[in-house]
Coordinates of C-alpha atoms and ligand atoms in Angstrom, one line a residue:
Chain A
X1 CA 121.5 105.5 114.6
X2 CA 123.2 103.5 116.8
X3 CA 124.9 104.7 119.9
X4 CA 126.9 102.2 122.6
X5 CA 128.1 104.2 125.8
X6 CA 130.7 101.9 128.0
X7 CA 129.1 98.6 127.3
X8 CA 130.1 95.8 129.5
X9 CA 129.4 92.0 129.2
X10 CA 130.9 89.7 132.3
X11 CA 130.2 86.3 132.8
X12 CA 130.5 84.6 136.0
X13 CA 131.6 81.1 135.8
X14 CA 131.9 79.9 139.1
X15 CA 134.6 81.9 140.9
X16 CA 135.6 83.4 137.6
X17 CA 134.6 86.4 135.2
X18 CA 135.1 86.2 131.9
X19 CA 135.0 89.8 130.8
X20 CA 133.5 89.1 127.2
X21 CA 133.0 92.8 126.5
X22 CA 135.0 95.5 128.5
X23 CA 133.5 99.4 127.9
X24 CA 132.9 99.3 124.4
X25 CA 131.7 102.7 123.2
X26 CA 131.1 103.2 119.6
X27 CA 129.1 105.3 117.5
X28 CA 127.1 103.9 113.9
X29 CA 125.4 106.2 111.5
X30 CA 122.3 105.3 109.6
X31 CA 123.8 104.0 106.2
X32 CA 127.4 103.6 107.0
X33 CA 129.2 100.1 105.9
X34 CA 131.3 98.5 109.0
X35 CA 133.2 95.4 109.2
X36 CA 134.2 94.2 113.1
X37 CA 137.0 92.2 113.0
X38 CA 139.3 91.0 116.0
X39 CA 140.7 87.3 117.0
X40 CA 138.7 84.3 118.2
X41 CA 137.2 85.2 121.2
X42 CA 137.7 88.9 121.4
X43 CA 133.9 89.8 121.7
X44 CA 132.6 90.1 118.4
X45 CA 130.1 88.0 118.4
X46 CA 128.9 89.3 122.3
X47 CA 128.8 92.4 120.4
X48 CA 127.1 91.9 117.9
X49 CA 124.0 90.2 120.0
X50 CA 123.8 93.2 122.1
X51 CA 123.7 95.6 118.9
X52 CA 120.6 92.9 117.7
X53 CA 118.6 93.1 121.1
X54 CA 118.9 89.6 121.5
X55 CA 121.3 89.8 124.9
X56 CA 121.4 92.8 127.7
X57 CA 124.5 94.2 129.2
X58 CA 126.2 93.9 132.1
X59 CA 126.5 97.8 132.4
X60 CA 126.9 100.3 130.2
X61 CA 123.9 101.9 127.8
X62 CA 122.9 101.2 123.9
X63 CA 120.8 103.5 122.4
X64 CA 119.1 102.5 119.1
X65 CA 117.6 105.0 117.0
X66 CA 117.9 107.5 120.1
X67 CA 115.7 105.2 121.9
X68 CA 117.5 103.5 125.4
X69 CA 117.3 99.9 124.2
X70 CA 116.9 99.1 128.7
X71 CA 113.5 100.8 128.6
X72 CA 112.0 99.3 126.1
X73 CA 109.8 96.4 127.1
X74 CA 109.5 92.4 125.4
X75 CA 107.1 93.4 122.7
X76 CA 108.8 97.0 121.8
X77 CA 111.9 94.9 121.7
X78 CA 110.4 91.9 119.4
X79 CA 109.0 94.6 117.4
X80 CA 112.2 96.6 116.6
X81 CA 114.0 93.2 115.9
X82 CA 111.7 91.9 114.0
X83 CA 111.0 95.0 111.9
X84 CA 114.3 97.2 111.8
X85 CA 117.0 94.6 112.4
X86 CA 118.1 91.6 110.1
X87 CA 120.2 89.0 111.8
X88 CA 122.6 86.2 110.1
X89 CA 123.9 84.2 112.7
X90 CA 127.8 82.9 112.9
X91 CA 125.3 79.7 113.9
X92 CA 122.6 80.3 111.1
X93 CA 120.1 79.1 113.8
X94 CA 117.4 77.6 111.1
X95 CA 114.8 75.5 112.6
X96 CA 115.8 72.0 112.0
X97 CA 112.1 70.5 111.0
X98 CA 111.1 73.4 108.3
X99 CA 112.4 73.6 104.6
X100 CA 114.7 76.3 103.4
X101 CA 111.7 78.5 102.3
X102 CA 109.7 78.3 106.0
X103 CA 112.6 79.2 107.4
X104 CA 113.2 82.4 105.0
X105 CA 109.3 83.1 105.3
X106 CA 109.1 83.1 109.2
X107 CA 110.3 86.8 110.0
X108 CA 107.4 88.2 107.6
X109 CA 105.0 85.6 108.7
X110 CA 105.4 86.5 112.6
X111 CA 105.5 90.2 111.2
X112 CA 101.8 89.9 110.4
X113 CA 102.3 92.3 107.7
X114 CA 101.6 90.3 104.1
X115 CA 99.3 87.5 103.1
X116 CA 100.6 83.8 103.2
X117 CA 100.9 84.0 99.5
X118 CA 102.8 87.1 99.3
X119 CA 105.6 85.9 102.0
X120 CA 106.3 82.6 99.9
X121 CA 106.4 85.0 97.1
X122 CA 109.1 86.9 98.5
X123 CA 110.8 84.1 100.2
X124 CA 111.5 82.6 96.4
X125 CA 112.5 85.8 95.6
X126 CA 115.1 85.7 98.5
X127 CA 116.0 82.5 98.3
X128 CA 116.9 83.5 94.2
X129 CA 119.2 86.3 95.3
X130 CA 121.5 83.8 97.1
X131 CA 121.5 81.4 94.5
X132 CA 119.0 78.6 96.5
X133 CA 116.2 78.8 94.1
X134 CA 116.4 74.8 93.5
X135 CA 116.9 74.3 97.5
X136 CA 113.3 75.8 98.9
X137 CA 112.1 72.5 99.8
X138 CA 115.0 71.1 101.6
X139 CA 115.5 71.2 105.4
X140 CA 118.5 72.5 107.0
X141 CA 120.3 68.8 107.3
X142 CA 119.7 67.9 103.2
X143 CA 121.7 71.6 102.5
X144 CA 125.6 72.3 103.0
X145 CA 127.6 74.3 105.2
X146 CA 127.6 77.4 102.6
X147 CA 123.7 76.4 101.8
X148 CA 122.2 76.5 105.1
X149 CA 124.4 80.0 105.2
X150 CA 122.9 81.6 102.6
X151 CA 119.3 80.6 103.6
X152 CA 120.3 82.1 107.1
X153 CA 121.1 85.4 105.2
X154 CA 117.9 85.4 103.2
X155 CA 115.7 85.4 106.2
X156 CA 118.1 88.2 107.6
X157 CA 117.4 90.1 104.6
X158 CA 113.2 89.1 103.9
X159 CA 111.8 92.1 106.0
X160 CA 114.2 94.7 104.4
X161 CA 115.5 95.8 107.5
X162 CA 117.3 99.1 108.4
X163 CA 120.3 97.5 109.8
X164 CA 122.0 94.1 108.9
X165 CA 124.0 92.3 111.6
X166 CA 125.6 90.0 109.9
X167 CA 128.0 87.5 112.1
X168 CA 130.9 86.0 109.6
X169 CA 128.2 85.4 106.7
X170 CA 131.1 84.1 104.4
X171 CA 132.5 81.8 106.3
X172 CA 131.5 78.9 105.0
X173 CA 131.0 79.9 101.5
X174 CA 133.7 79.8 98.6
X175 CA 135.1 82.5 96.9
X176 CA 132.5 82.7 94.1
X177 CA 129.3 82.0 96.3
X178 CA 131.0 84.8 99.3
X179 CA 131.8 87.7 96.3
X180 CA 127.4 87.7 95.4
X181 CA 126.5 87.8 98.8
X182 CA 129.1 90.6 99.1
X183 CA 127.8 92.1 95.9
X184 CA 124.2 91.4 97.7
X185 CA 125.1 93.3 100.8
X186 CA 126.9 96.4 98.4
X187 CA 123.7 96.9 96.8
X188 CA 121.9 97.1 100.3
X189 CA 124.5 99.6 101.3
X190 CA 124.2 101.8 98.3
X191 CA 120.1 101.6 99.0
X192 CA 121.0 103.1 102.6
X193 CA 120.7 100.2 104.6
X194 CA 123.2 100.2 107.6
X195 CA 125.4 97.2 107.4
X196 CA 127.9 95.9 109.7
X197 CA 129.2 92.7 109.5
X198 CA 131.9 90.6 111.6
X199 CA 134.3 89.1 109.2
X200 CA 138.1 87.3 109.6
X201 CA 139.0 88.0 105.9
X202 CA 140.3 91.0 105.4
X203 CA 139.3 91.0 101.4
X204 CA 135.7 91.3 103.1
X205 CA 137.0 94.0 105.5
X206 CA 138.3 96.0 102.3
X207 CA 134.9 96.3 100.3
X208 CA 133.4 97.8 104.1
X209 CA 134.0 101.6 104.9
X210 CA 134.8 101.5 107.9
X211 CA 137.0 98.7 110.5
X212 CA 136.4 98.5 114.0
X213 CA 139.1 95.9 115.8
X214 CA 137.9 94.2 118.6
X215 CA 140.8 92.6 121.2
X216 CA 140.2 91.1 124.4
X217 CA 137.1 92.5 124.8
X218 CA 138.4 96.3 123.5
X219 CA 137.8 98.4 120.8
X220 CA 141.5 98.5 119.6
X221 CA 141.2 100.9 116.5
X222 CA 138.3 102.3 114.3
X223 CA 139.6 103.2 111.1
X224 CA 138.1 104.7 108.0
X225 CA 138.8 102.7 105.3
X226 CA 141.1 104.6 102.6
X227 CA 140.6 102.6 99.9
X228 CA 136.8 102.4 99.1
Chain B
X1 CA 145.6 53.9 101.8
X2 CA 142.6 55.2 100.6
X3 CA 141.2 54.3 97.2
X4 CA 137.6 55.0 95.8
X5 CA 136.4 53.7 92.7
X6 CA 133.3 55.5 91.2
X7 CA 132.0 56.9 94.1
X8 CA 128.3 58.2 94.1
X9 CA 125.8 59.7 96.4
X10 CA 122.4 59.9 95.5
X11 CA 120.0 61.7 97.1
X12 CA 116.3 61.5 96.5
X13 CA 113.6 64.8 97.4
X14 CA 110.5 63.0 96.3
X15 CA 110.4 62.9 92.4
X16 CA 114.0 64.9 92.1
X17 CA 117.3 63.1 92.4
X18 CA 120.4 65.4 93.9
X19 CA 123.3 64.3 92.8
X20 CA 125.5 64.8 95.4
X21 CA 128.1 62.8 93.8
X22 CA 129.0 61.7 90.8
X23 CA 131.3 58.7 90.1
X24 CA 134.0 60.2 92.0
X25 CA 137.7 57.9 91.6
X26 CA 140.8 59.4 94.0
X27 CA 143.7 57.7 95.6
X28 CA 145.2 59.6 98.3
X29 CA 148.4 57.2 99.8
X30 CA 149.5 57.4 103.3
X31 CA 151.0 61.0 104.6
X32 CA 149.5 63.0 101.9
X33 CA 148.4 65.9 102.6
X34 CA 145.6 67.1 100.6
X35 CA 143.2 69.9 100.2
X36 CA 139.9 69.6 98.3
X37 CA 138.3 72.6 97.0
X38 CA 135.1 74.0 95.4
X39 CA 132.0 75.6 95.4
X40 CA 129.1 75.7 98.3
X41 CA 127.4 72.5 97.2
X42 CA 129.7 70.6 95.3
X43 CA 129.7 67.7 97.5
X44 CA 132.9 68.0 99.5
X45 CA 131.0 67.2 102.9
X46 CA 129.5 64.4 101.3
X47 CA 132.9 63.0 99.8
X48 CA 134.7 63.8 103.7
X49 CA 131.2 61.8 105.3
X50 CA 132.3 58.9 102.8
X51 CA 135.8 58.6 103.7
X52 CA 135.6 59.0 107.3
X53 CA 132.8 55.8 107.4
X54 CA 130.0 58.2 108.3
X55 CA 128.1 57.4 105.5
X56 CA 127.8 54.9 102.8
X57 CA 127.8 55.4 99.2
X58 CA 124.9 54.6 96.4
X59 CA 127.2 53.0 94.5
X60 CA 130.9 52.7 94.0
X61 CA 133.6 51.0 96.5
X62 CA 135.5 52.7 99.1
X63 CA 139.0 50.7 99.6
X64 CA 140.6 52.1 103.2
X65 CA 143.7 50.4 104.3
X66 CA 143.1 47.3 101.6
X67 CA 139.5 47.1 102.9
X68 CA 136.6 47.2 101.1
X69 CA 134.6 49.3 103.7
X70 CA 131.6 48.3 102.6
X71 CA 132.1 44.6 103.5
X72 CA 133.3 45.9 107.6
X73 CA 130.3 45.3 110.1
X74 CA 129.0 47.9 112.7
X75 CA 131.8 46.9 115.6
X76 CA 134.7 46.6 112.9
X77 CA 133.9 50.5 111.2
X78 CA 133.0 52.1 114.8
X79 CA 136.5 50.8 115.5
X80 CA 138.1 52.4 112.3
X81 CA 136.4 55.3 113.1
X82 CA 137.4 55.8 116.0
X83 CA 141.0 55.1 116.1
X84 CA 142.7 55.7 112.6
X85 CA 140.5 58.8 111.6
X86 CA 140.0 61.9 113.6
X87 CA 137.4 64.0 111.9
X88 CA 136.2 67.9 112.3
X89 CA 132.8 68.3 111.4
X90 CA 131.7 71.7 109.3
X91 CA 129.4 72.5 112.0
X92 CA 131.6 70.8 114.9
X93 CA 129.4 68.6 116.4
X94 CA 130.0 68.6 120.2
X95 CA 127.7 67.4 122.7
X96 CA 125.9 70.8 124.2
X97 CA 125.1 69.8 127.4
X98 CA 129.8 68.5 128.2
X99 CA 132.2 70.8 129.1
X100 CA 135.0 71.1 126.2
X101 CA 137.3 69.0 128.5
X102 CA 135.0 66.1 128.4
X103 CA 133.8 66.6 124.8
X104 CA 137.6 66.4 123.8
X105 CA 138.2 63.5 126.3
X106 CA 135.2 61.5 124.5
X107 CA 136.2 59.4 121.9
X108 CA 139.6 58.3 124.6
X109 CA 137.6 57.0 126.8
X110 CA 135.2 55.4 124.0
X111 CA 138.7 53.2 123.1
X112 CA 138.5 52.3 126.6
X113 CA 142.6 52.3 126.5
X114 CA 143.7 54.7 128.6
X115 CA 142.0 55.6 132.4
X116 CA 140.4 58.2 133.3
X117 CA 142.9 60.3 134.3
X118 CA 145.2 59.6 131.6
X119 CA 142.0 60.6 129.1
X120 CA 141.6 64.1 131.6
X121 CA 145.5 64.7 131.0
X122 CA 145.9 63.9 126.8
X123 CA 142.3 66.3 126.7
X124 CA 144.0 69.1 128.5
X125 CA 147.2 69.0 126.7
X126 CA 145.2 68.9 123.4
X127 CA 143.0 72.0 124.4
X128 CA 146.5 73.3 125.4
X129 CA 147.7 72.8 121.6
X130 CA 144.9 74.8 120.3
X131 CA 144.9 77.9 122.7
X132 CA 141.5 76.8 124.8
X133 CA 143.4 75.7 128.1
X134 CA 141.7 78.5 130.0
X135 CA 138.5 77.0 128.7
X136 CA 138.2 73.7 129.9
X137 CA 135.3 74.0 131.4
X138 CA 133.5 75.8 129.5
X139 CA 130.0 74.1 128.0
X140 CA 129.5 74.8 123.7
X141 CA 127.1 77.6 124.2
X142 CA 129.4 79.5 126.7
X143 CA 132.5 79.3 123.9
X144 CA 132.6 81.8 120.4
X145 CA 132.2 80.2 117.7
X146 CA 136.1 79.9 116.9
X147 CA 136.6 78.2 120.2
X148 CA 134.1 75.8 119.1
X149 CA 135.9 75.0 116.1
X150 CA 138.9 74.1 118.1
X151 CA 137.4 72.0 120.6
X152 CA 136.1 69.7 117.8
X153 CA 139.6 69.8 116.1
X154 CA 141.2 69.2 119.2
X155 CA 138.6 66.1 120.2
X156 CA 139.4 65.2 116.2
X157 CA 143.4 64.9 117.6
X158 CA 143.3 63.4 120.4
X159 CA 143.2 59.4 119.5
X160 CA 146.7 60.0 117.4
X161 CA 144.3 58.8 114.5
X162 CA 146.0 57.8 111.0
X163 CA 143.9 60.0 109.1
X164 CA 142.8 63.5 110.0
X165 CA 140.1 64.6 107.9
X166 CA 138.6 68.3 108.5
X167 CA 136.3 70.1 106.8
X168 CA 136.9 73.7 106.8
X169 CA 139.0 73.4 110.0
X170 CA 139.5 77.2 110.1
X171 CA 136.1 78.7 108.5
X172 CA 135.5 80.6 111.9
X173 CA 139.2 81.8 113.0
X174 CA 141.1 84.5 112.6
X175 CA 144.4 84.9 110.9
X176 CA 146.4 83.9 113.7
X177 CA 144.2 81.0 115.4
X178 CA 144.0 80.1 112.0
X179 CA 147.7 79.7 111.1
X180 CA 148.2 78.0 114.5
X181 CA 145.8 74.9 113.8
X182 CA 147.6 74.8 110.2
X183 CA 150.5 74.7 111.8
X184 CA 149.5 72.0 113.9
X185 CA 148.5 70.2 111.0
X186 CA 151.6 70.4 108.9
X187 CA 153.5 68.9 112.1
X188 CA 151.0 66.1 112.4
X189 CA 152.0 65.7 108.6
X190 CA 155.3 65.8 109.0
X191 CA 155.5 63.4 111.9
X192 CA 153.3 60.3 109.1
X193 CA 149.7 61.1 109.5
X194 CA 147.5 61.5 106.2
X195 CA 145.9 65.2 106.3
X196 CA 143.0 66.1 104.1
X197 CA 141.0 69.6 104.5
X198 CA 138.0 71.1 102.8
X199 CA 138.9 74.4 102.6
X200 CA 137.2 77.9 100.7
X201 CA 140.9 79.6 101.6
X202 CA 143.2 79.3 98.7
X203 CA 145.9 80.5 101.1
X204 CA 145.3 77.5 102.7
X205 CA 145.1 75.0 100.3
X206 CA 148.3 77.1 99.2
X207 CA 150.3 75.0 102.1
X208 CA 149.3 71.4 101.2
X209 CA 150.9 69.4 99.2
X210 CA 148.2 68.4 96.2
X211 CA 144.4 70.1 95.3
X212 CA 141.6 68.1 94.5
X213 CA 138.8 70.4 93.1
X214 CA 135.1 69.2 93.0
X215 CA 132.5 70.5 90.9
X216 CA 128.8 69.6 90.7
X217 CA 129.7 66.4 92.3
X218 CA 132.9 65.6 90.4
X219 CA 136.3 66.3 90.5
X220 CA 137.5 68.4 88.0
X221 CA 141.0 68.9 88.9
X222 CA 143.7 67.0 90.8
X223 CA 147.3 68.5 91.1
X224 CA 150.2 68.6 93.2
X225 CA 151.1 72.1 94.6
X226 CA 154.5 73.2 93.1
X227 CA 155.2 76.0 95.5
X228 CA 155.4 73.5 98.5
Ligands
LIG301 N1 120.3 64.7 102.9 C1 120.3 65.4 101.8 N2 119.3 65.4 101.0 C2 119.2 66.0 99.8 N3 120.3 66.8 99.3 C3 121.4 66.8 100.0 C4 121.5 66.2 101.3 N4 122.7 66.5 101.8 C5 123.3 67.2 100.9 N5 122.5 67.5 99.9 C6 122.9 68.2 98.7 O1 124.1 67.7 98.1 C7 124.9 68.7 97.6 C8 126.3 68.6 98.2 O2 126.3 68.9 99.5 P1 127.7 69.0 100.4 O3 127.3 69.2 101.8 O4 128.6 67.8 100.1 O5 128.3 70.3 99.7 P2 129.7 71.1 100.1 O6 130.6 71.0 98.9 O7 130.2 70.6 101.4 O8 129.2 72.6 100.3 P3 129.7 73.7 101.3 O9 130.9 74.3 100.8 O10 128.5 74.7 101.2 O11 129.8 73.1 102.7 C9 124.3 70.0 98.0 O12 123.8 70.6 96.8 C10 123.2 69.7 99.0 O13 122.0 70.5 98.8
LIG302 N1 127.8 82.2 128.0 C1 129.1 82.4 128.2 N2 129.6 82.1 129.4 C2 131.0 82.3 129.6 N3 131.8 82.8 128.7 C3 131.3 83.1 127.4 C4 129.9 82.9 127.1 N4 129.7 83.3 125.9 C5 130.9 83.7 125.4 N5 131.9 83.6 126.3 C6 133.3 84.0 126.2 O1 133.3 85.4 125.8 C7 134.4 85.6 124.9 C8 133.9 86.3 123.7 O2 133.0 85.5 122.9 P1 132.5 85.9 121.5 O3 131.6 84.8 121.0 O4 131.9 87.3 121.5 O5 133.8 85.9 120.6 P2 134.0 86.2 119.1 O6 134.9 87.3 118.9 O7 132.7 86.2 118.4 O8 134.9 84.9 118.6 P3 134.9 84.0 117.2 O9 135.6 84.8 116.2 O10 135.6 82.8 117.6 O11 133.5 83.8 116.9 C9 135.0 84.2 124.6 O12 136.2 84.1 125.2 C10 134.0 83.2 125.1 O13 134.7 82.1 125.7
LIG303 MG1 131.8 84.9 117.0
LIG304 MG1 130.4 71.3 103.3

């Protein structure tokens, strides 16, 4: 499903190069459960833009469903991450100006795929699953931390996506609120839907299958996870 | 030090009134060091924007230092603000378009107490304390998300302030960045200043010395740690 090959991600910052992601080469099966873990700044989240099409290497190659993500052109790309991938941002990236439900309801909106009345439909019924029924109407600034987090992983999750890409999705959210969207994610896994997720707690990193460590850069270790 | 009496917030979403919270009374003395805990929602952001002057209650008084903050004028809480509390915003906060040196260096040279290059050398040495030295120049969107989280603690430091309040200081580190900026904090306590973190990490509401817990607005639990 998803195949990296020596990817490379350098930044140039004047006279220096901040190697952000140094020959990472790492194989993902349709269906399996990873968790990418490493310290602050070690590359996970430079990763885990290039796995969601939304960045390009420096060198190396990423093939995505055996297709060379480099030869695909703007709308081939839009199209697979609009369609196969669901992103939750370590940011959450809402737009500021639209409530809680626009915001959930844009990915099957730009998808052109269902009837205005169908995508609110499903938005509620996303917005439910993390908890935010009673939130729909409220803009990113009138929502918490953990609030505006869980609306960002509705909209991941609205065009049931082959792969979620989720980057630190509990973060922000208690122990309660972080166990359903765990429980949320399990379910998607069990339905076969590839998740990987970047995470700095190992309890998260134990319910995953498999942990990838990231370290300056490196893939350190990739481990099958004994317990699960 | 601090001392609120039926503190409320009130928020109104057309014809539906969030209660964001509800009557809540605390007295935290000077060098406490305090966690406050509780669900995504529960109005812990909105209890941290009181306290640090950011925001002003529906009803109920807010005592800080003897004062009734309500009663200070624009000059006289800017100036509380910025010199006896040093606060870390849930989603950080730093000007996008400054480099982390000058976003840390900001609210020194706002005191206008110290020159320029006195500001540049205190900034540097704070970065230094949280691990970003090598990052100095560095704008927001060229920095992980972890590294973002300690420029905003280490611009929250820098004025020496009274007070340090953080919410979820550590939210987006690692195990080891994360026990580094705790550390820091638990000298800062040490040394007189009055710390007081949302956190979602029992572990690290585990090293502080009392636990406030909100729910739905209120507080629903208020003890001192036994282990410490
Ligand atoms: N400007 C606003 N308008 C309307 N409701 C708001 C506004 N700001 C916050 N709220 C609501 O007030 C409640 C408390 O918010 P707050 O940010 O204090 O929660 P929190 O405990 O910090 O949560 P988290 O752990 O998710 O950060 C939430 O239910 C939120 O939806
Ligand atoms: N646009 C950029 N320009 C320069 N350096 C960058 C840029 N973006 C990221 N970096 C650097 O690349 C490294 C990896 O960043 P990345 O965001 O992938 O880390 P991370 O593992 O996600 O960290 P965290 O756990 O703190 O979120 C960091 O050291 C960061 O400073
Ligand atoms: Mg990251
Ligand atoms: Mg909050």
């Amino acid at each position: 499903l998803i195949v990296t090959r020596e990817l490379t991600k350098v930044y140039a910052m004047g006279d220096v190069q901040v190697h952000a992601l140094r020959s990472v080469s790492l194989t993902i099966r349709s269906g399996e459960y990873v968790a990418i873990m490493g310290p602050s700044g070690s590359g996970k989240s430079t990763l885990m833009n290039l796995l969601g099409c939304l960045d390009t290497p420096t060198s190396g190659a990423y093939y995505l469903l055996g297709e060379d993500v480099s030869t695909l052109n703007d709308n081939q790309l839009s199209e697979v991450r609009n369609r196969r991938i669901g992103f939750v941002f370590q940011t959450y990236n809402l737009l500021p100006r639209a409530t809680a439900l626009h915001n959930v309801q844009l990915p099957l909106l730009y998808a052109h795929r269902v009837s205005r009345a169908e995508a609110r439909r499903r938005a509620l019924d996303a917005l439910q699953q993390v908890g935010l029924s009673d939130r729909a109407e409220h803009r990113p600034r009138e929502l918490s931390g953990g609030q505006q987090q869980r609306v960002a992983i509705a909209r991941a999750l609205i065009n049931n996506p082959d792969i979620i890409l989720a980057d630190e999705p509990t973060g922000n959210l208690d122990t309660q609120s972080g166990a359903e969207i765990l429980a949320l994610f399990d379910r998607l896994n069990e339905l076969g839907h590839t998740v990987i997720l970047v995470t700095h707690d190992h309890s998260v990193a134990a319910r995953c299958k498999r942990v990838v460590q990231l370290l300056d850069g490196r893939v350190v270790s990739d481990e099958l996870n004994n317990a699960s």
